[in-house]
Coordinates of C-alpha atoms and ligand atoms in Angstrom, one line a residue:
M1 CA 6.6 37.6 -69.0
Q2 CA 2.9 37.4 -68.5
R3 CA 2.0 35.4 -65.4
R4 CA -0.2 32.4 -66.1
R5 CA -2.9 31.9 -63.5
C6 CA -3.3 28.5 -62.0
A7 CA -6.6 26.9 -63.2
S8 CA -7.0 24.4 -60.3
A9 CA -9.6 25.2 -57.7
T10 CA -8.0 22.9 -55.3
C11 CA -4.3 23.8 -55.7
P12 CA -3.2 24.9 -52.2
R13 CA -0.6 27.3 -53.8
R14 CA -3.1 28.7 -56.2
K15 CA -2.4 32.4 -55.6
V16 CA 1.3 32.1 -56.2
C17 CA 1.3 29.1 -58.4
E18 CA 2.7 29.7 -61.8
M19 CA 1.8 26.3 -63.2
K20 CA -1.4 26.1 -65.1
H21 CA -3.0 23.5 -63.0
T22 CA -5.3 21.3 -65.0
N23 CA -5.5 17.6 -65.0
T24 CA -2.7 17.7 -67.4
Y25 CA -0.4 19.2 -64.8
K26 CA 1.7 16.2 -63.7
V27 CA 2.5 15.4 -60.2
F28 CA 4.8 12.4 -59.6
F29 CA 4.7 9.9 -56.8
D30 CA 6.6 6.7 -56.0
E31 CA 5.9 4.5 -53.1
A32 CA 9.4 3.1 -53.0
T33 CA 11.5 6.3 -53.2
G34 CA 9.1 9.2 -52.5
H35 CA 8.2 11.1 -49.4
D36 CA 4.9 12.8 -48.7
E37 CA 6.5 15.4 -46.3
T38 CA 9.7 16.3 -48.1
G39 CA 8.8 15.5 -51.7
D40 CA 7.7 18.3 -54.1
G41 CA 5.9 16.2 -56.8
S42 CA 8.7 16.6 -59.4
E43 CA 10.2 13.6 -61.0
A44 CA 13.3 14.0 -59.0
R45 CA 11.5 14.4 -55.7
P46 CA 8.3 12.5 -55.9
Y47 CA 5.7 12.1 -53.2
A48 CA 5.2 8.7 -51.7
T49 CA 1.5 8.2 -52.2
A50 CA -1.3 9.4 -54.5
V51 CA -3.2 10.9 -51.6
G52 CA -0.1 12.6 -50.3
A53 CA 0.4 14.2 -53.7
M54 CA -3.2 15.4 -53.8
L55 CA -3.0 16.8 -50.3
A56 CA 0.0 18.8 -51.3
R57 CA -0.9 19.8 -54.9
G58 CA -4.7 19.6 -55.1
S59 CA -6.8 16.9 -56.6
D60 CA -7.0 18.5 -60.1
V61 CA -3.7 17.1 -61.3
M62 CA -2.5 14.3 -63.4
L63 CA -1.0 11.8 -61.0
M64 CA 2.1 10.0 -62.4
A65 CA 2.9 6.7 -60.6
R66 CA 6.1 4.8 -60.8
K67 CA 6.6 1.2 -59.8
A68 CA 9.8 -0.9 -59.5
G69 CA 10.7 -2.8 -62.6
E70 CA 11.3 -6.6 -62.6
D71 CA 14.9 -6.1 -61.7
G72 CA 13.9 -4.0 -58.7
A73 CA 15.2 -0.7 -60.2
P74 CA 12.6 2.2 -60.5
G75 CA 10.6 1.8 -63.7
E76 CA 9.0 4.6 -65.9
Y77 CA 6.4 7.0 -64.6
E78 CA 3.0 6.4 -66.0
P79 CA -0.4 8.1 -65.5
L80 CA -2.2 6.6 -62.5
S81 CA -5.1 4.3 -63.6
A82 CA -8.6 5.6 -63.5
S83 CA -9.5 3.4 -60.5
G84 CA -6.3 4.5 -58.8
V85 CA -7.3 8.1 -59.2
K86 CA -10.8 7.4 -58.0
K87 CA -9.4 5.7 -54.9
A88 CA -6.9 8.5 -54.2
K89 CA -9.7 11.1 -54.6
K90 CA -11.8 9.3 -52.1
L91 CA -9.0 9.2 -49.6
F92 CA -8.2 12.9 -50.4
E93 CA -11.8 13.9 -49.6
M94 CA -11.8 11.9 -46.4
A95 CA -8.5 13.5 -45.3
Q96 CA -9.9 17.0 -46.2
K97 CA -12.9 16.4 -44.1
K98 CA -10.9 15.1 -41.2
K99 CA -8.6 18.2 -41.5
Q100 CA -11.6 20.5 -41.5
K101 CA -13.1 18.7 -38.5
A102 CA -9.9 18.9 -36.6
A103 CA -9.6 22.6 -37.4
E104 CA -13.2 23.2 -36.1
Q105 CA -12.5 21.1 -33.0
G106 CA -9.3 23.1 -32.4
A107 CA -11.1 26.4 -32.7
A108 CA -13.8 25.2 -30.3
D109 CA -11.2 24.0 -27.8
Q110 CA -9.5 27.3 -28.0
E111 CA -12.8 29.1 -27.5
R112 CA -13.6 26.9 -24.5
A113 CA -10.1 27.4 -23.0
A114 CA -10.4 31.1 -23.5
A115 CA -13.9 31.1 -21.9
E116 CA -12.6 29.0 -19.0
Q117 CA -9.7 31.4 -18.6
R118 CA -12.1 34.4 -18.5
R119 CA -14.3 32.6 -16.0
L120 CA -11.3 31.9 -13.8
E121 CA -10.1 35.5 -14.1
E122 CA -13.6 36.8 -13.2
A123 CA -13.7 34.3 -10.3
K124 CA -10.7 36.0 -8.8
S125 CA -12.8 39.0 -8.0
V126 CA -15.4 37.0 -6.1
V127 CA -14.5 37.3 -2.4
L128 CA -16.3 35.3 0.3
E129 CA -17.1 36.8 3.7
P130 CA -18.5 34.9 6.6
P131 CA -22.2 35.8 6.9
A132 CA -22.5 38.9 9.1
D133 CA -25.5 37.6 11.1
A134 CA -24.3 34.0 11.6
P135 CA -23.6 32.8 15.1
E136 CA -20.0 32.0 16.0
A137 CA -19.0 28.6 14.7
K138 CA -17.9 25.9 17.2
R139 CA -14.7 24.1 16.0
I140 CA -15.4 20.4 16.0
K141 CA -13.8 17.2 14.8
I142 CA -15.8 15.2 12.3
R143 CA -16.4 12.3 14.8
D144 CA -18.5 14.8 16.8
G145 CA -20.7 15.6 13.9
V146 CA -23.8 13.7 15.0
Q147 CA -24.1 15.5 18.4
S148 CA -23.2 18.8 16.8
R149 CA -26.0 18.8 14.2
D150 CA -28.2 21.9 13.8
T151 CA -25.7 24.4 15.3
R152 CA -23.1 26.4 13.4
V153 CA -19.7 24.6 13.3
K154 CA -16.3 24.9 11.8
V155 CA -14.7 21.7 10.4
C156 CA -11.1 21.4 9.1
G157 CA -9.8 18.6 6.9
W158 CA -8.6 17.4 3.6
V159 CA -10.7 17.0 0.4
H160 CA -11.2 13.2 0.1
R161 CA -13.8 13.2 -2.7
L162 CA -15.1 16.0 -4.9
R163 CA -18.1 16.2 -7.2
S164 CA -19.3 19.4 -8.9
Q165 CA -22.7 20.1 -10.3
K166 CA -24.0 23.4 -11.7
D167 CA -23.8 25.9 -8.8
R168 CA -23.2 23.1 -6.3
M169 CA -20.2 21.2 -5.0
F170 CA -20.1 18.1 -2.8
V171 CA -16.8 17.9 -0.9
V172 CA -16.2 14.9 1.3
L173 CA -13.8 16.1 4.0
R174 CA -11.5 13.8 5.9
D175 CA -9.9 14.8 9.2
G176 CA -8.6 11.5 10.6
T177 CA -11.6 11.1 12.9
G178 CA -14.1 10.5 10.1
Y179 CA -15.6 11.7 6.8
L180 CA -18.1 14.5 6.3
Q181 CA -19.9 15.6 3.2
C182 CA -19.9 19.4 2.8
V183 CA -22.2 21.1 0.3
L184 CA -21.1 24.4 -1.2
Q185 CA -23.7 26.3 -3.1
G186 CA -24.3 29.5 -5.1
K187 CA -21.6 32.1 -4.5
L188 CA -19.5 29.6 -2.5
T189 CA -18.8 27.8 -5.7
H190 CA -18.0 30.9 -7.8
T191 CA -14.6 31.7 -6.2
Y192 CA -11.3 31.0 -7.9
E193 CA -10.5 28.6 -5.1
A194 CA -13.8 26.7 -5.7
L195 CA -13.3 26.5 -9.5
T196 CA -9.8 25.1 -9.0
L197 CA -10.3 23.0 -5.9
T198 CA -8.5 19.6 -6.0
L199 CA -8.4 16.4 -4.1
E200 CA -6.2 16.5 -1.0
S201 CA -6.4 20.2 -0.6
S202 CA -6.9 21.3 3.0
I203 CA -9.9 23.4 3.7
E204 CA -12.0 24.9 6.5
G205 CA -15.8 24.6 6.2
Y206 CA -18.4 26.6 8.2
G207 CA -22.1 25.9 8.4
V208 CA -24.7 23.7 9.9
I209 CA -24.7 19.9 9.8
Q210 CA -28.1 18.7 8.8
A211 CA -29.5 15.2 8.7
L212 CA -30.1 13.9 5.2
P213 CA -33.6 13.3 3.9
E214 CA -34.6 9.7 3.2
G215 CA -33.1 8.2 0.1
K216 CA -29.9 10.3 0.2
T217 CA -26.6 8.9 1.5
A218 CA -23.4 10.4 2.9
P219 CA -21.2 9.4 5.8
D220 CA -23.1 9.5 9.2
N221 CA -26.3 10.3 7.1
H222 CA -25.8 14.0 7.3
E223 CA -24.0 16.8 5.5
L224 CA -22.5 20.2 6.4
V225 CA -24.5 22.9 4.5
A226 CA -21.7 25.4 4.2
D227 CA -22.3 29.2 4.6
Y228 CA -18.6 30.0 4.2
W229 CA -15.3 28.2 3.5
V230 CA -11.6 28.8 3.2
C231 CA -9.0 26.9 1.2
I232 CA -5.9 26.6 3.5
G233 CA -3.5 24.6 1.3
K234 CA -4.3 23.8 -2.4
A235 CA -3.0 20.4 -3.6
P236 CA -1.7 20.3 -7.2
G237 CA -4.0 19.2 -10.0
G238 CA -2.9 18.1 -13.6
E239 CA 0.2 16.1 -13.9
E240 CA 1.0 16.3 -10.2
A241 CA -2.5 15.4 -9.0
I242 CA -2.6 12.7 -6.4
T243 CA -4.5 10.5 -8.8
N244 CA -1.6 10.6 -11.2
R245 CA 0.9 9.8 -8.4
I246 CA -0.9 6.6 -7.2
S247 CA -3.8 4.5 -8.1
E248 CA -5.1 1.1 -7.1
N249 CA -3.3 -0.5 -10.0
S250 CA 0.0 1.2 -9.6
D251 CA 3.1 -1.0 -9.5
P252 CA 4.0 -2.1 -5.9
S253 CA 7.3 -0.2 -6.0
I254 CA 5.5 3.0 -6.9
L255 CA 3.0 2.5 -4.0
A256 CA 6.0 1.8 -1.7
D257 CA 7.8 5.0 -2.9
N258 CA 4.5 6.9 -2.3
R259 CA 3.5 5.2 1.0
H260 CA 3.1 8.7 2.5
L261 CA 0.2 9.3 0.0
V262 CA -1.1 5.8 0.1
L263 CA -1.7 6.2 3.8
R264 CA -4.4 8.8 3.0
G265 CA -6.5 6.1 1.3
E266 CA -9.4 4.4 3.0
T267 CA -7.8 0.9 3.1
A268 CA -4.3 1.8 4.3
S269 CA -5.7 4.1 7.0
A270 CA -8.3 1.5 8.1
V271 CA -5.5 -1.0 8.6
L272 CA -3.6 1.5 10.8
R273 CA -6.7 2.3 12.8
V274 CA -7.2 -1.4 13.5
R275 CA -3.5 -1.6 14.4
A276 CA -3.9 1.1 17.0
A277 CA -7.0 -0.6 18.4
V278 CA -5.2 -4.0 18.6
M279 CA -2.3 -2.4 20.5
S280 CA -4.5 -0.8 23.0
A281 CA -6.6 -4.0 23.4
F282 CA -3.4 -6.0 24.1
R283 CA -2.4 -3.4 26.7
E284 CA -5.8 -3.7 28.3
E285 CA -5.6 -7.5 28.2
F286 CA -2.2 -7.5 29.9
E287 CA -3.2 -4.9 32.4
A288 CA -6.3 -7.0 33.3
G289 CA -4.0 -10.0 33.7
G290 CA -1.5 -8.1 36.0
V291 CA 1.3 -8.1 33.4
L292 CA 3.4 -5.0 33.6
E293 CA 4.7 -3.0 30.5
V294 CA 8.5 -2.4 30.4
T295 CA 10.7 -0.8 27.7
P296 CA 13.9 -2.7 27.0
P297 CA 16.7 -1.2 24.8
C298 CA 17.0 -1.5 21.1
M299 CA 20.8 -1.3 21.0
V300 CA 22.3 -4.5 22.4
Q301 CA 25.4 -6.6 22.4
T302 CA 23.9 -10.1 22.6
Q303 CA 21.9 -12.1 20.2
V304 CA 18.7 -14.1 20.8
E305 CA 17.6 -15.7 17.6
G306 CA 20.9 -16.6 15.8
G307 CA 23.7 -14.5 14.4
A308 CA 22.6 -14.8 10.8
T309 CA 19.9 -12.1 11.1
L310 CA 21.7 -9.5 13.2
F311 CA 22.0 -5.9 12.1
Q312 CA 25.4 -4.8 13.4
F313 CA 26.6 -1.2 14.0
D314 CA 29.4 0.6 15.6
Y315 CA 28.7 1.6 19.2
Y316 CA 31.5 4.0 20.3
G317 CA 34.0 1.7 18.7
Q318 CA 32.4 -1.5 19.9
P319 CA 30.3 -3.9 17.8
A320 CA 26.6 -3.7 18.8
F321 CA 23.4 -4.9 17.3
L322 CA 19.8 -3.8 16.8
T323 CA 17.7 -6.1 19.0
Q324 CA 16.1 -9.2 17.5
S325 CA 14.0 -9.8 20.6
S326 CA 13.7 -8.3 24.1
Q327 CA 13.1 -11.7 25.6
L328 CA 16.3 -12.0 27.5
Y329 CA 15.7 -8.6 29.2
L330 CA 12.1 -9.5 30.0
E331 CA 13.4 -12.6 31.7
T332 CA 15.6 -10.5 34.0
C333 CA 12.5 -8.4 34.9
L334 CA 10.6 -11.3 36.4
P335 CA 12.2 -11.3 39.9
A336 CA 11.9 -7.4 40.0
L337 CA 8.4 -6.8 38.6
G338 CA 6.7 -10.1 38.2
D339 CA 5.1 -10.9 34.8
V340 CA 6.1 -8.4 32.1
Y341 CA 5.5 -7.5 28.5
C342 CA 6.9 -5.0 26.0
V343 CA 6.0 -3.6 22.6
Q344 CA 9.3 -3.0 20.9
E345 CA 10.7 -2.8 17.4
S346 CA 12.7 -5.9 16.5
F347 CA 15.1 -6.1 13.7
R348 CA 16.0 -9.0 11.4
A349 CA 18.5 -8.8 8.6
E350 CA 16.4 -11.4 6.7
K351 CA 17.3 -11.7 3.1
S352 CA 13.9 -13.3 2.5
H353 CA 11.5 -11.5 0.2
T354 CA 8.4 -13.4 1.4
R355 CA 5.2 -11.7 2.1
R356 CA 5.5 -12.2 5.9
H357 CA 9.1 -11.0 6.5
L358 CA 10.1 -7.5 7.5
S359 CA 13.5 -6.2 8.4
E360 CA 12.0 -4.2 11.2
Y361 CA 8.7 -5.2 12.9
T362 CA 6.8 -4.5 16.0
H363 CA 7.3 -7.3 18.5
L364 CA 4.9 -7.8 21.3
E365 CA 6.6 -10.0 23.9
A366 CA 5.5 -11.3 27.3
E367 CA 7.3 -13.3 30.0
L368 CA 5.6 -15.1 32.8
A369 CA 7.1 -16.5 36.0
F370 CA 6.3 -19.8 37.8
V371 CA 4.2 -21.2 34.9
T372 CA 4.1 -24.6 33.2
F373 CA 4.2 -25.2 29.5
D374 CA 0.5 -25.8 29.5
D375 CA -0.1 -22.5 31.3
L376 CA 2.0 -20.7 28.7
L377 CA -0.1 -22.2 25.8
S378 CA -3.3 -21.2 27.6
H379 CA -1.9 -17.7 28.1
I380 CA -1.1 -17.2 24.4
E381 CA -4.6 -18.4 23.5
Q382 CA -6.2 -16.0 26.1
D383 CA -4.1 -13.0 24.9
I384 CA -5.2 -13.4 21.3
C385 CA -8.8 -14.2 22.0
G386 CA -9.1 -11.5 24.8
M387 CA -7.6 -8.9 22.4
V388 CA -10.0 -9.9 19.6
D389 CA -13.0 -9.7 21.9
R390 CA -12.0 -6.3 23.1
V391 CA -11.5 -4.8 19.6
L392 CA -14.8 -6.3 18.4
Q393 CA -16.6 -4.6 21.3
N394 CA -15.8 -1.2 19.7
D395 CA -18.4 -0.6 16.9
K396 CA -16.1 1.6 14.8
V397 CA -13.2 -1.0 14.9
R398 CA -15.6 -3.8 14.2
Q399 CA -16.9 -2.0 11.1
L400 CA -13.3 -1.4 10.0
I401 CA -12.5 -5.1 10.4
E402 CA -15.7 -6.0 8.5
Q403 CA -14.6 -3.5 5.7
L404 CA -11.2 -5.1 5.4
N405 CA -12.0 -8.7 6.2
P406 CA -15.7 -9.3 5.4
G407 CA -17.3 -12.1 7.5
F408 CA -14.5 -12.2 10.0
Q409 CA -15.3 -14.5 12.9
P410 CA -13.3 -14.6 16.2
P411 CA -11.3 -17.8 16.6
K412 CA -12.9 -20.6 18.6
R413 CA -11.4 -21.8 21.8
P414 CA -9.6 -24.0 22.7
F415 CA -7.0 -23.7 19.9
M416 CA -5.9 -26.9 18.3
R417 CA -2.7 -28.2 19.9
L418 CA -0.5 -30.2 17.5
S419 CA 2.9 -31.6 18.5
Y420 CA 5.8 -31.2 16.0
K421 CA 5.9 -35.0 15.6
D422 CA 2.2 -35.2 14.8
A423 CA 2.6 -32.3 12.3
I424 CA 5.3 -34.2 10.5
A425 CA 3.0 -37.2 10.3
Y426 CA 0.2 -34.9 9.0
L427 CA 2.4 -33.5 6.3
N428 CA 3.4 -36.9 5.1
E429 CA -0.1 -38.3 5.2
H430 CA -1.3 -35.3 3.1
N431 CA 1.6 -35.5 0.7
I432 CA 2.9 -32.1 1.6
L433 CA 6.6 -32.3 0.7
N434 CA 9.6 -30.4 2.1
E435 CA 11.7 -27.8 0.3
H436 CA 13.6 -30.5 -1.6
G437 CA 10.5 -32.1 -2.8
E438 CA 10.8 -35.0 -0.4
P439 CA 8.6 -36.3 2.4
H440 CA 9.3 -34.6 5.8
K441 CA 11.3 -36.4 8.5
I442 CA 11.7 -35.8 12.2
G443 CA 14.3 -33.1 12.7
D444 CA 13.3 -31.1 9.6
D445 CA 12.5 -27.4 10.0
I446 CA 9.0 -27.1 8.5
A447 CA 9.4 -24.6 5.7
E448 CA 7.0 -21.7 5.2
A449 CA 5.2 -23.2 2.2
A450 CA 4.5 -26.5 3.9
E451 CA 3.5 -24.8 7.1
R452 CA 1.1 -22.5 5.3
K453 CA -0.4 -25.4 3.3
M454 CA -1.1 -27.4 6.5
T455 CA -2.5 -24.4 8.3
D456 CA -4.8 -23.5 5.4
Q457 CA -6.0 -27.1 5.2
L458 CA -6.8 -27.3 8.9
A459 CA -8.2 -23.7 8.7
V460 CA -8.1 -23.1 12.4
P461 CA -5.4 -21.5 14.7
I462 CA -2.9 -24.2 15.6
L463 CA -0.5 -24.2 18.7
L464 CA 2.3 -26.2 17.1
H465 CA 4.5 -27.4 19.9
S466 CA 7.6 -29.4 21.0
F467 CA 10.1 -28.7 18.2
P468 CA 13.4 -30.5 18.1
R469 CA 16.2 -28.8 20.0
E470 CA 18.5 -28.5 16.9
I471 CA 16.1 -26.2 15.0
K472 CA 15.3 -23.9 17.9
A473 CA 17.1 -21.2 19.9
F474 CA 19.7 -22.1 22.6
Y475 CA 17.6 -21.0 25.6
M476 CA 14.6 -23.3 25.3
K477 CA 13.8 -25.8 28.0
R478 CA 14.0 -29.5 26.9
V479 CA 11.0 -31.7 27.2
P480 CA 11.5 -33.8 30.4
G481 CA 12.2 -37.3 29.3
D482 CA 12.5 -36.4 25.6
E483 CA 15.6 -34.2 25.7
A484 CA 16.0 -33.9 21.9
F485 CA 12.8 -31.9 21.9
T486 CA 11.9 -28.5 23.5
E487 CA 9.0 -27.0 25.3
S488 CA 8.5 -24.6 22.4
V489 CA 5.5 -23.3 20.5
D490 CA 4.5 -21.5 17.3
L491 CA 1.0 -20.2 16.9
L492 CA -0.1 -20.7 13.2
M493 CA -3.0 -18.7 11.7
P494 CA -4.8 -19.5 8.5
G495 CA -3.7 -17.3 5.6
V496 CA -0.5 -16.2 7.3
G497 CA 1.2 -19.0 9.2
E498 CA 3.3 -18.4 12.2
I499 CA 2.4 -15.2 14.2
V500 CA 3.7 -16.2 17.6
G501 CA 6.9 -18.0 18.7
G502 CA 7.5 -18.9 22.3
S503 CA 8.9 -21.4 24.8
M504 CA 9.6 -22.3 28.3
R505 CA 13.2 -21.3 29.2
M506 CA 16.0 -23.3 30.7
T507 CA 16.2 -22.9 34.5
G508 CA 19.5 -24.5 35.4
N509 CA 22.8 -22.6 35.3
E510 CA 24.8 -25.6 34.1
E511 CA 22.5 -26.6 31.3
L512 CA 22.5 -23.0 30.1
L513 CA 26.3 -22.9 30.1
E514 CA 26.2 -26.1 28.1
A515 CA 23.7 -24.6 25.7
Y516 CA 26.0 -21.6 25.0
K517 CA 28.8 -24.0 24.3
H518 CA 26.7 -26.1 22.0
E519 CA 25.7 -23.0 20.0
G520 CA 29.3 -21.6 20.0
I521 CA 28.2 -18.5 22.0
D522 CA 30.7 -16.8 24.3
P523 CA 28.9 -16.8 27.7
Q524 CA 30.7 -13.6 29.0
P525 CA 28.4 -11.0 27.4
Y526 CA 25.5 -13.0 28.7
Y527 CA 26.5 -12.9 32.4
W528 CA 23.4 -10.9 33.3
Y529 CA 21.2 -13.4 31.6
T530 CA 23.0 -16.3 33.3
D531 CA 22.7 -14.6 36.7
Q532 CA 19.0 -15.1 36.3
R533 CA 19.5 -18.8 37.0
K534 CA 22.0 -18.1 39.8
Y535 CA 19.9 -15.7 41.9
G536 CA 16.7 -17.6 42.5
T537 CA 15.7 -19.5 39.3
C538 CA 12.1 -20.4 38.5
E539 CA 10.1 -22.1 35.8
H540 CA 9.3 -19.5 33.4
G541 CA 8.3 -19.0 29.8
G542 CA 7.2 -16.4 27.3
Y543 CA 6.5 -15.6 23.7
G544 CA 6.8 -13.0 21.0
L545 CA 4.1 -12.0 18.6
G546 CA 4.7 -10.3 15.3
V547 CA 2.2 -7.4 15.3
E548 CA 2.2 -7.0 11.5
R549 CA 1.6 -10.8 11.0
L550 CA -1.3 -10.7 13.5
L551 CA -2.8 -7.8 11.6
A552 CA -2.3 -9.5 8.2
W553 CA -4.5 -12.3 9.6
L554 CA -7.1 -10.1 11.3
T555 CA -7.5 -7.6 8.4
N556 CA -6.9 -10.2 5.7
R557 CA -4.0 -8.4 4.1
W558 CA -1.9 -10.2 1.4
T559 CA 1.4 -9.1 3.0
V560 CA 2.7 -7.8 6.3
R561 CA 4.0 -4.8 4.4
E562 CA 0.5 -3.4 4.3
C563 CA 0.3 -3.6 8.1
S564 CA 3.3 -1.4 9.0
L565 CA 3.3 2.4 8.9
Y566 CA 6.5 2.6 6.8
P567 CA 7.6 -1.0 6.2
R568 CA 11.2 -1.9 5.9
W569 CA 12.3 -5.0 4.0
T570 CA 15.4 -6.2 2.1
G571 CA 16.7 -3.1 0.3
R572 CA 13.8 -0.8 1.3
C573 CA 14.5 1.8 4.1
T574 CA 12.5 4.7 2.6
P575 CA 10.3 6.8 2.9
Ligands
4AD1 O1 9.9 -16.9 16.6 P1 10.7 -15.6 16.9 O2 12.0 -15.5 16.2 O3 10.8 -15.7 18.5 C1 11.5 -14.8 19.2 O4 12.1 -13.8 18.8 C2 11.4 -15.1 20.7 N1 12.6 -14.6 21.3 C3 10.2 -14.4 21.2 C4 10.0 -14.6 22.7 O5 9.9 -15.8 23.1 N2 9.9 -13.6 23.5 O6 9.8 -14.4 16.6 C5 8.6 -14.2 17.2 C6 7.6 -13.7 16.2 C7 7.3 -14.6 15.1 O7 6.3 -15.6 15.4 C8 6.8 -13.6 14.0 O8 5.4 -13.4 14.3 C9 7.5 -12.4 14.3 O9 8.0 -12.5 15.6 N3 8.7 -12.3 13.4 C10 8.6 -11.5 12.3 N4 7.7 -10.7 11.8 C11 8.0 -10.0 10.6 N5 9.2 -10.1 10.0 C12 10.1 -10.9 10.5 N6 11.3 -11.0 9.8 C13 9.9 -11.7 11.7 N7 10.6 -12.5 12.4 C14 9.8 -12.9 13.4

């Protein structure tokens, strides 16, 4: 049989097509029952659309369309109307153009990828050597950059920022002591390592630190003009790149899972730097005041702040707890060492998901002998203000605080002193209701929300004092003449609320025994604490400060979780 040649110029199967494609060659489509991918244009297997039919069979065909009849069953095939054909041709041409453009783009992409691959392969043969005539480089930390200008140095660090121009790369290095811009030029940018350098890679840079000309900016107003560099540990790019693991807008749980990477960022690391400065300023302040640092145990068999928040564990077959507060131990130190303080982790099995509760927090506690309640309040004020003055004296720390908490002003002394009874009156006068939506009454524990509202309205630090006995811990001294109340204090800060809790302690043996009884506590395990009253009692008091809460106030963080290295809260004990 003689083979008939297809007459259609646009038939995609033209070379093998045995149909004589003219516009009398019928191709069937049916929007209801057809399919553009699996149809073949026959009556039995129609395409779904006119343009689908044209894309498969060319535009030079007679399109046969079928619509559903009135009863919903498929009707008869009829030639597509002239306007339908015109519309389909237009769509067909557009689709053809798009296809062609995609094919061209694909080819260009392939060409580019191949060129890039060739460039990378060639780069593997570029080997850097330290310049033969260069003087030996002195290893420095970035913080020593300014005094090390104009001599050859070696700096090690992590790639914090990266910008490439033709034949030039700007790498901002980070080593924990600062940031340094390194400029790589010419051959230094031609190596495989340079072409594939990624953020967070660790590198060594060699060269001379030069002051920047007017109008250019970089950290410390200088840059390392490198003559040699080495990549020590390449960080992944692509899918695994750090920017794909975390970003400013990542979900909080992703940021928590990747806390180890978050810490490398400028904000998280600035908070930790301020934290370190705060801790050392507190230590200086205590040292200046003759208060001695001690280190009480974390594993204990007594409670301080109520059984509800104790973490219990098995201690060689006996029940024991992670400490809630080192206060009781500090009290026992007074006759031995005089005034003492400690910086210790405290643990609270708090089921609260608030932004100021952690399950483990750093507790700075102090205990002072032979003081009055008024002395204690003044001491708290002095410790906070003295610490703030000290950190602000350090230019670098002051800049970090300004970066985190722009416009921060040290608190004014004296702090406002507000009795619990006056606070209840304030809340009611200002229509701040309790947790049940009712006005506050004497005896109520002031809940976090109400406390925060009052503190934010007053907008100054408040020494809120003299709480009712029933809502405070068993060891607190009663107010002489008003025994239902205690010589107790919370320091409230705007934006955070309570950051310090303290009190005068009971001095009498009998009243302490009565307090254990009232609280349902077995006095036996507390024999060493009770002895304190037996062997030379004295008026004494102290306080505990939540370091993360203080930092949340000082650095204006939304939550204490941002102020801990690896925060622990309900359900979160990792990384
Ligand atoms: O008010 P608290 O429970 O007082 C005591 O533990 C006393 N024994 C301290 C003492 O007098 N030596 O806790 C003191 C401070 C609070 O003001 C708060 O700043 C912090 O510890 N704190 C917490 N911080 C974060 N997460 C928690 N779950 C905290 N619980 C208390």
